[in-house]
Short mmCIF file of C-alpha atoms and ligand atoms in Angstrom, two decimals:
data_model
loop_
_atom_site.label_atom_id
_atom_site.label_comp_id
_atom_site.label_asym_id
_atom_site.label_seq_id
_atom_site.Cartn_x
_atom_site.Cartn_y
_atom_site.Cartn_z
CA MET A 1 -88.63 -60.23 161.33
CA SER A 2 -85.04 -60.61 160.14
CA ALA A 3 -83.55 -63.55 158.33
CA VAL A 4 -80.27 -65.10 159.38
CA ARG A 5 -77.96 -65.87 156.60
CA SER A 6 -76.99 -69.49 156.20
CA ILE A 7 -73.42 -70.79 155.93
CA ALA A 8 -72.32 -71.31 152.18
CA HIS A 9 -68.86 -72.83 152.82
CA VAL A 10 -66.22 -73.38 155.52
CA PHE A 11 -62.62 -73.01 154.60
CA PRO A 12 -59.79 -74.03 156.97
CA ALA A 13 -56.86 -71.57 156.93
CA VAL A 14 -53.70 -72.80 155.22
CA ARG A 15 -50.47 -72.45 157.20
CA THR A 16 -47.80 -70.84 155.05
CA THR A 17 -44.81 -68.42 155.32
CA GLU A 18 -44.76 -64.90 154.10
CA GLY A 19 -42.29 -62.00 153.88
CA GLY A 20 -38.92 -62.68 155.53
CA GLY A 21 -40.20 -66.09 156.77
CA PHE A 22 -42.94 -65.38 159.29
CA ILE A 23 -45.77 -67.89 159.68
CA VAL A 24 -49.29 -67.06 158.67
CA ASN A 25 -52.70 -68.76 158.74
CA ARG A 26 -54.27 -67.86 155.44
CA PRO A 27 -57.92 -68.54 154.77
CA PHE A 28 -57.51 -67.05 151.29
CA PRO A 29 -56.12 -66.85 148.66
CA THR A 30 -55.76 -70.68 148.44
CA ARG A 31 -56.35 -73.19 145.72
CA GLN A 32 -59.94 -73.53 147.11
CA LEU A 33 -60.67 -69.75 147.26
CA MET A 34 -58.73 -67.20 145.14
CA ASP A 35 -60.52 -64.27 146.55
CA PHE A 36 -63.81 -63.09 148.28
CA ASP A 37 -64.78 -60.02 146.40
CA PRO A 38 -63.89 -57.26 147.38
CA PHE A 39 -61.34 -58.92 149.60
CA LEU A 40 -58.14 -60.37 148.12
CA LEU A 41 -56.25 -61.87 151.12
CA LEU A 42 -56.53 -62.39 154.81
CA ASP A 43 -53.40 -63.45 156.66
CA GLU A 44 -53.37 -64.14 160.48
CA MET A 45 -49.73 -63.65 161.49
CA GLY A 46 -48.89 -65.95 164.24
CA PRO A 47 -49.59 -66.14 167.09
CA VAL A 48 -45.89 -66.93 167.39
CA ASP A 49 -43.48 -66.68 170.27
CA TYR A 50 -40.18 -65.23 169.17
CA ALA A 51 -36.95 -65.74 171.08
CA PRO A 52 -34.84 -62.59 171.45
CA GLY A 53 -33.35 -61.59 167.98
CA ALA A 54 -35.66 -64.01 166.16
CA ALA A 55 -38.70 -61.94 165.10
CA LYS A 56 -39.21 -61.62 161.31
CA GLY A 57 -41.10 -59.16 159.08
CA ALA A 58 -41.57 -58.10 155.45
CA PRO A 59 -38.63 -55.96 154.11
CA ASP A 60 -39.09 -53.26 151.41
CA HIS A 61 -41.78 -54.26 148.78
CA PRO A 62 -44.32 -52.38 146.63
CA HIS A 63 -48.10 -52.42 146.45
CA ARG A 64 -50.50 -51.06 143.88
CA GLY A 65 -54.16 -51.30 143.18
CA PHE A 66 -55.58 -52.10 146.58
CA GLU A 67 -55.58 -51.43 150.35
CA THR A 68 -53.69 -53.26 153.09
CA VAL A 69 -55.33 -53.23 156.52
CA THR A 70 -52.99 -54.29 159.37
CA TYR A 71 -54.49 -55.05 162.78
CA MET A 72 -51.97 -55.87 165.61
CA LEU A 73 -53.25 -58.07 168.47
CA GLU A 74 -49.88 -58.78 170.19
CA GLY A 75 -46.34 -57.55 169.67
CA ARG A 76 -45.05 -54.41 167.89
CA SER A 77 -44.57 -53.84 164.23
CA GLY A 78 -42.90 -50.96 162.64
CA HIS A 79 -43.56 -49.58 159.13
CA LYS A 80 -41.74 -47.19 156.81
CA ASP A 81 -42.62 -46.23 153.24
CA SER A 82 -41.50 -44.37 150.18
CA ALA A 83 -43.66 -41.34 150.96
CA GLY A 84 -41.57 -40.63 154.14
CA HIS A 85 -44.17 -42.07 156.40
CA SER A 86 -43.23 -44.26 159.39
CA GLY A 87 -44.76 -45.40 162.58
CA THR A 88 -45.22 -48.26 165.08
CA LEU A 89 -48.29 -50.47 165.52
CA GLY A 90 -48.89 -51.97 169.04
CA PRO A 91 -51.61 -54.18 170.36
CA GLY A 92 -55.06 -53.22 169.12
CA ASP A 93 -53.68 -50.58 166.70
CA VAL A 94 -54.89 -50.54 163.10
CA GLN A 95 -53.27 -49.12 159.96
CA TRP A 96 -55.49 -48.72 156.88
CA MET A 97 -53.15 -48.09 153.97
CA THR A 98 -54.59 -47.13 150.60
CA ALA A 99 -51.71 -48.08 148.19
CA GLY A 100 -53.51 -46.61 145.16
CA ALA A 101 -51.00 -46.00 142.43
CA GLY A 102 -48.14 -47.37 144.43
CA VAL A 103 -45.93 -47.25 147.48
CA VAL A 104 -42.93 -49.12 148.63
CA HIS A 105 -43.06 -50.03 152.22
CA SER A 106 -41.46 -52.28 154.85
CA GLU A 107 -43.25 -54.05 157.68
CA MET A 108 -40.78 -55.06 160.26
CA PRO A 109 -41.01 -55.99 163.96
CA ASP A 110 -40.06 -52.95 166.19
CA PRO A 111 -36.27 -53.12 167.05
CA GLU A 112 -37.02 -53.20 170.70
CA PHE A 113 -39.52 -56.13 170.23
CA VAL A 114 -36.87 -57.93 168.14
CA HIS A 115 -34.35 -57.37 171.00
CA THR A 116 -36.69 -58.59 173.81
CA GLY A 117 -38.58 -61.24 171.85
CA GLY A 118 -42.17 -62.08 172.66
CA ARG A 119 -45.55 -62.99 171.20
CA MET A 120 -46.51 -61.68 167.76
CA HIS A 121 -50.05 -61.88 166.63
CA GLY A 122 -51.73 -59.82 164.04
CA LEU A 123 -53.93 -59.63 160.90
CA GLN A 124 -53.43 -58.29 157.43
CA LEU A 125 -56.56 -57.91 155.19
CA TRP A 126 -56.21 -56.82 151.49
CA VAL A 127 -59.20 -54.92 150.23
CA ASN A 128 -59.54 -54.38 146.53
CA LEU A 129 -59.96 -50.99 145.04
CA PRO A 130 -62.51 -50.31 142.15
CA ALA A 131 -60.97 -49.66 138.77
CA SER A 132 -61.73 -45.99 139.13
CA ASP A 133 -59.66 -45.79 142.26
CA LYS A 134 -56.64 -47.97 141.67
CA MET A 135 -54.39 -45.17 140.65
CA ILE A 136 -55.31 -42.62 143.37
CA ALA A 137 -52.72 -41.09 145.55
CA PRO A 138 -51.72 -43.28 148.53
CA ARG A 139 -53.40 -42.62 151.81
CA TYR A 140 -52.79 -43.72 155.38
CA GLN A 141 -55.24 -43.92 158.33
CA GLU A 142 -53.62 -44.76 161.61
CA MET A 143 -55.95 -45.74 164.38
CA PRO A 144 -54.48 -46.34 167.79
CA HIS A 145 -56.52 -48.86 169.94
CA ALA A 146 -57.84 -46.11 172.19
CA ARG A 147 -59.62 -44.50 169.17
CA ILE A 148 -61.23 -47.64 167.85
CA PRO A 149 -64.95 -47.45 168.77
CA GLN A 150 -66.27 -50.29 170.93
CA GLY A 151 -69.85 -51.57 171.11
CA ARG A 152 -71.51 -53.82 173.66
CA SER A 153 -74.63 -55.96 173.68
CA ALA A 154 -77.50 -55.17 176.09
CA ASP A 155 -76.67 -58.17 178.26
CA GLY A 156 -72.99 -57.27 178.23
CA LEU A 157 -71.84 -60.75 176.98
CA ALA A 158 -70.68 -59.48 173.58
CA THR A 159 -68.31 -56.68 172.93
CA VAL A 160 -67.03 -55.57 169.52
CA LYS A 161 -64.25 -53.36 168.22
CA VAL A 162 -65.47 -51.56 165.13
CA ILE A 163 -62.65 -51.05 162.63
CA ALA A 164 -65.04 -50.49 159.74
CA GLY A 165 -68.82 -50.12 159.54
CA GLU A 166 -71.23 -50.18 162.52
CA SER A 167 -72.08 -52.67 165.24
CA LEU A 168 -73.88 -52.83 168.61
CA GLY A 169 -74.30 -48.99 168.63
CA ALA A 170 -70.82 -48.11 167.62
CA ARG A 171 -69.63 -46.62 164.37
CA ALA A 172 -66.07 -46.82 162.89
CA ALA A 173 -63.74 -43.88 162.79
CA ILE A 174 -61.87 -45.20 159.71
CA GLU A 175 -63.13 -44.04 156.29
CA THR A 176 -63.24 -46.79 153.53
CA ARG A 177 -63.25 -46.24 149.77
CA THR A 178 -66.09 -48.77 149.29
CA PRO A 179 -68.67 -49.91 151.90
CA ILE A 180 -66.74 -52.33 154.28
CA LEU A 181 -67.66 -53.98 157.54
CA TYR A 182 -64.66 -55.07 159.81
CA LEU A 183 -65.55 -56.14 163.21
CA HIS A 184 -63.69 -58.00 166.02
CA PHE A 185 -66.17 -59.67 168.46
CA THR A 186 -65.33 -60.98 171.96
CA LEU A 187 -68.14 -63.20 172.99
CA ALA A 188 -68.35 -64.40 176.61
CA PRO A 189 -69.92 -67.89 177.21
CA GLY A 190 -73.68 -67.71 176.39
CA ALA A 191 -73.43 -64.71 174.10
CA ARG A 192 -75.40 -64.21 170.93
CA VAL A 193 -75.14 -61.49 168.42
CA GLU A 194 -77.20 -60.79 165.22
CA GLN A 195 -75.23 -58.41 163.05
CA PRO A 196 -77.20 -56.61 160.27
CA VAL A 197 -75.53 -57.07 156.84
CA PRO A 198 -76.81 -55.19 153.79
CA ALA A 199 -78.25 -57.28 150.91
CA GLY A 200 -75.76 -58.11 148.16
CA TRP A 201 -72.77 -57.94 150.37
CA ASN A 202 -70.20 -60.77 150.70
CA VAL A 203 -69.63 -61.49 154.25
CA PHE A 204 -67.41 -63.93 156.15
CA ALA A 205 -66.36 -64.69 159.67
CA TYR A 206 -62.92 -65.89 160.79
CA GLY A 207 -62.38 -67.47 164.17
CA LEU A 208 -59.27 -66.23 166.17
CA SER A 209 -59.82 -68.39 169.22
CA GLY A 210 -62.39 -70.84 170.66
CA THR A 211 -65.35 -72.44 168.98
CA ALA A 212 -68.20 -70.24 167.90
CA GLN A 213 -71.77 -71.14 166.76
CA TYR A 214 -72.80 -69.75 163.34
CA GLY A 215 -76.17 -69.33 161.68
CA ALA A 216 -79.63 -69.98 162.70
CA ASN A 217 -78.78 -73.52 163.80
CA GLY A 218 -75.67 -72.58 165.69
CA GLU A 219 -73.29 -74.86 163.69
CA GLU A 220 -70.06 -75.13 165.75
CA ILE A 221 -66.92 -74.22 163.86
CA GLY A 222 -63.45 -73.74 165.38
CA ALA A 223 -60.77 -71.09 165.17
CA GLN A 224 -58.62 -70.60 162.09
CA HIS A 225 -61.64 -71.33 159.89
CA MET A 226 -63.36 -68.97 157.47
CA VAL A 227 -67.08 -69.13 157.40
CA ALA A 228 -68.48 -67.67 154.19
CA PHE A 229 -72.16 -66.89 154.46
CA ALA A 230 -74.73 -67.18 151.81
CA GLY A 231 -76.65 -64.15 150.55
CA ASP A 232 -79.96 -65.39 151.93
CA GLY A 233 -80.65 -63.10 154.83
CA ASP A 234 -80.09 -59.69 156.25
CA THR A 235 -78.21 -60.67 159.48
CA VAL A 236 -75.36 -62.84 160.51
CA ALA A 237 -75.75 -64.80 163.85
CA ILE A 238 -72.81 -65.60 165.90
CA ALA A 239 -73.04 -67.20 169.39
CA THR A 240 -71.12 -69.15 172.01
CA SER A 241 -72.02 -72.07 174.13
CA ALA A 242 -72.96 -71.30 177.78
CA GLU A 243 -70.52 -73.92 178.59
CA ALA A 244 -67.60 -72.48 176.73
CA ALA A 245 -64.46 -72.30 178.94
CA GLU A 246 -63.19 -68.94 177.67
CA PRO A 247 -64.36 -65.92 175.61
CA VAL A 248 -64.45 -66.57 171.89
CA GLU A 249 -62.69 -64.14 169.51
CA VAL A 250 -64.23 -63.84 166.05
CA LEU A 251 -63.77 -61.40 163.05
CA LEU A 252 -66.72 -60.49 160.87
CA ILE A 253 -65.75 -58.95 157.61
CA GLY A 254 -67.98 -57.91 154.79
CA GLY A 255 -68.25 -55.69 151.80
CA LEU A 256 -69.97 -54.68 148.64
CA PRO A 257 -68.47 -56.83 145.79
CA LEU A 258 -66.72 -54.88 142.96
CA ASN A 259 -67.68 -57.43 140.29
CA GLU A 260 -64.70 -56.43 138.18
CA PRO A 261 -61.91 -58.55 136.62
CA VAL A 262 -59.05 -59.30 139.04
CA VAL A 263 -55.57 -59.71 137.65
CA ARG A 264 -52.99 -60.25 140.44
CA TYR A 265 -49.24 -60.61 140.31
CA GLY A 266 -47.75 -60.67 143.82
CA PRO A 267 -48.13 -57.24 145.42
CA PHE A 268 -49.99 -55.77 142.35
CA VAL A 269 -53.68 -56.16 141.83
CA MET A 270 -55.12 -54.71 138.78
CA ASN A 271 -58.04 -55.29 136.22
CA THR A 272 -55.95 -56.22 133.08
CA GLU A 273 -52.61 -58.02 132.25
CA GLN A 274 -51.42 -54.71 130.53
CA GLU A 275 -51.94 -52.84 133.77
CA ILE A 276 -49.89 -55.49 135.62
CA ARG A 277 -47.02 -55.06 133.07
CA GLU A 278 -47.20 -51.27 133.65
CA ALA A 279 -47.08 -51.78 137.49
CA VAL A 280 -43.98 -53.91 137.13
CA LEU A 281 -42.26 -51.46 134.83
CA ASP A 282 -43.20 -48.55 136.96
CA TYR A 283 -41.80 -50.27 140.04
CA GLN A 284 -38.55 -51.37 138.34
CA ALA A 285 -38.05 -47.77 137.03
CA GLY A 286 -38.41 -46.53 140.66
CA ARG A 287 -41.70 -44.69 139.93
CA MET A 288 -43.20 -46.05 143.19
CA GLY A 289 -40.16 -44.47 145.01
CA SER A 290 -38.00 -46.09 147.60
CA ILE A 291 -37.52 -45.88 151.28
CA ALA A 292 -35.10 -43.19 152.35
CA ARG A 293 -32.41 -44.47 154.86
FE1 FE2 B 1 -47.00 -54.83 152.43
#
C-alpha cells in the first residue's frame, strides 16, 4: 500500500520581467521561497503573443555552477554560446545545458519568429550542481520533441512527456548529474495519476493550465501555482475533475536535495562568497569566453 504525499505549501507564481524584457511567471526564487533544493529557479516564459518585430530574449550572459533546462512549448528560440555551439528550439524541444565552470550564451527568439510574431511559451528550470561538479566542463543535451519519451496511463486519460526520470512506463533519454524527475502531464477530464517519488526527494508540481486536484484529498489548485509536497509519502497524486472543460497541463519536478550552502549572485551559483568573487573575476577577464560573431 503506497502513501500519497500531502501538500506542504502552495506558492503563487510572481509575474516579473527577465532578460531583455520578456515576461515570466516565477514560482521561485521569490521572497517567500529562495530555492527548492536542488532547484534554484523556475520561470514560465509567457505565454505571450508578440506582434511582428516585438519578441524579446536574453542577450549574451554567463552562467557558472549549475544547469539550465529550457523547455519550449510554443514559439521558436535560438541559442548561441562561447563554445561555438548554436541551435534552435521549437515547440516541445528541450535543451539541458550543464554550465559547469562557465559559458556565455544568448537566448534570443529565432529571427524568423521575430519577423512573423506569434505566441511564445516556454520554461526554464535551474538545477543546482553539487560542489564536486560545479567546475566541470560545460555539456549540452539537445532533445527534439520527437525523441522525448512519452508514457500513457492504462485508461488513456493521462499522458506524460518524460524529460527526466521515469513515469507511466517511459524512461527519459536525457542524463542528469544528480537524480532528477521532470515530467509534463496532460490530464484529460477524470484522469488520476499516482507518480512514485523516492523517499527524501523534494518534489513540487506547477500548473501550466487548468485546475488540478492534488494529494489524497484532491485539493483543487489552479495554474501558475507551485504545489510543494511534504516528504510523508512515496507517491504524488494528481487528478482532474470529470467535469473539467479541457485537459489540464501540469509539471511534476523533483530531485535529491544537495544539502550544500547556496551562494548566488545573478547568473553564478556557488557554495561560498569567495567562489562567487572568482566567478565574477573569471567572467570579467574573459575566461568564460565570448560568443563569436
Ligand atoms: Fe541563460
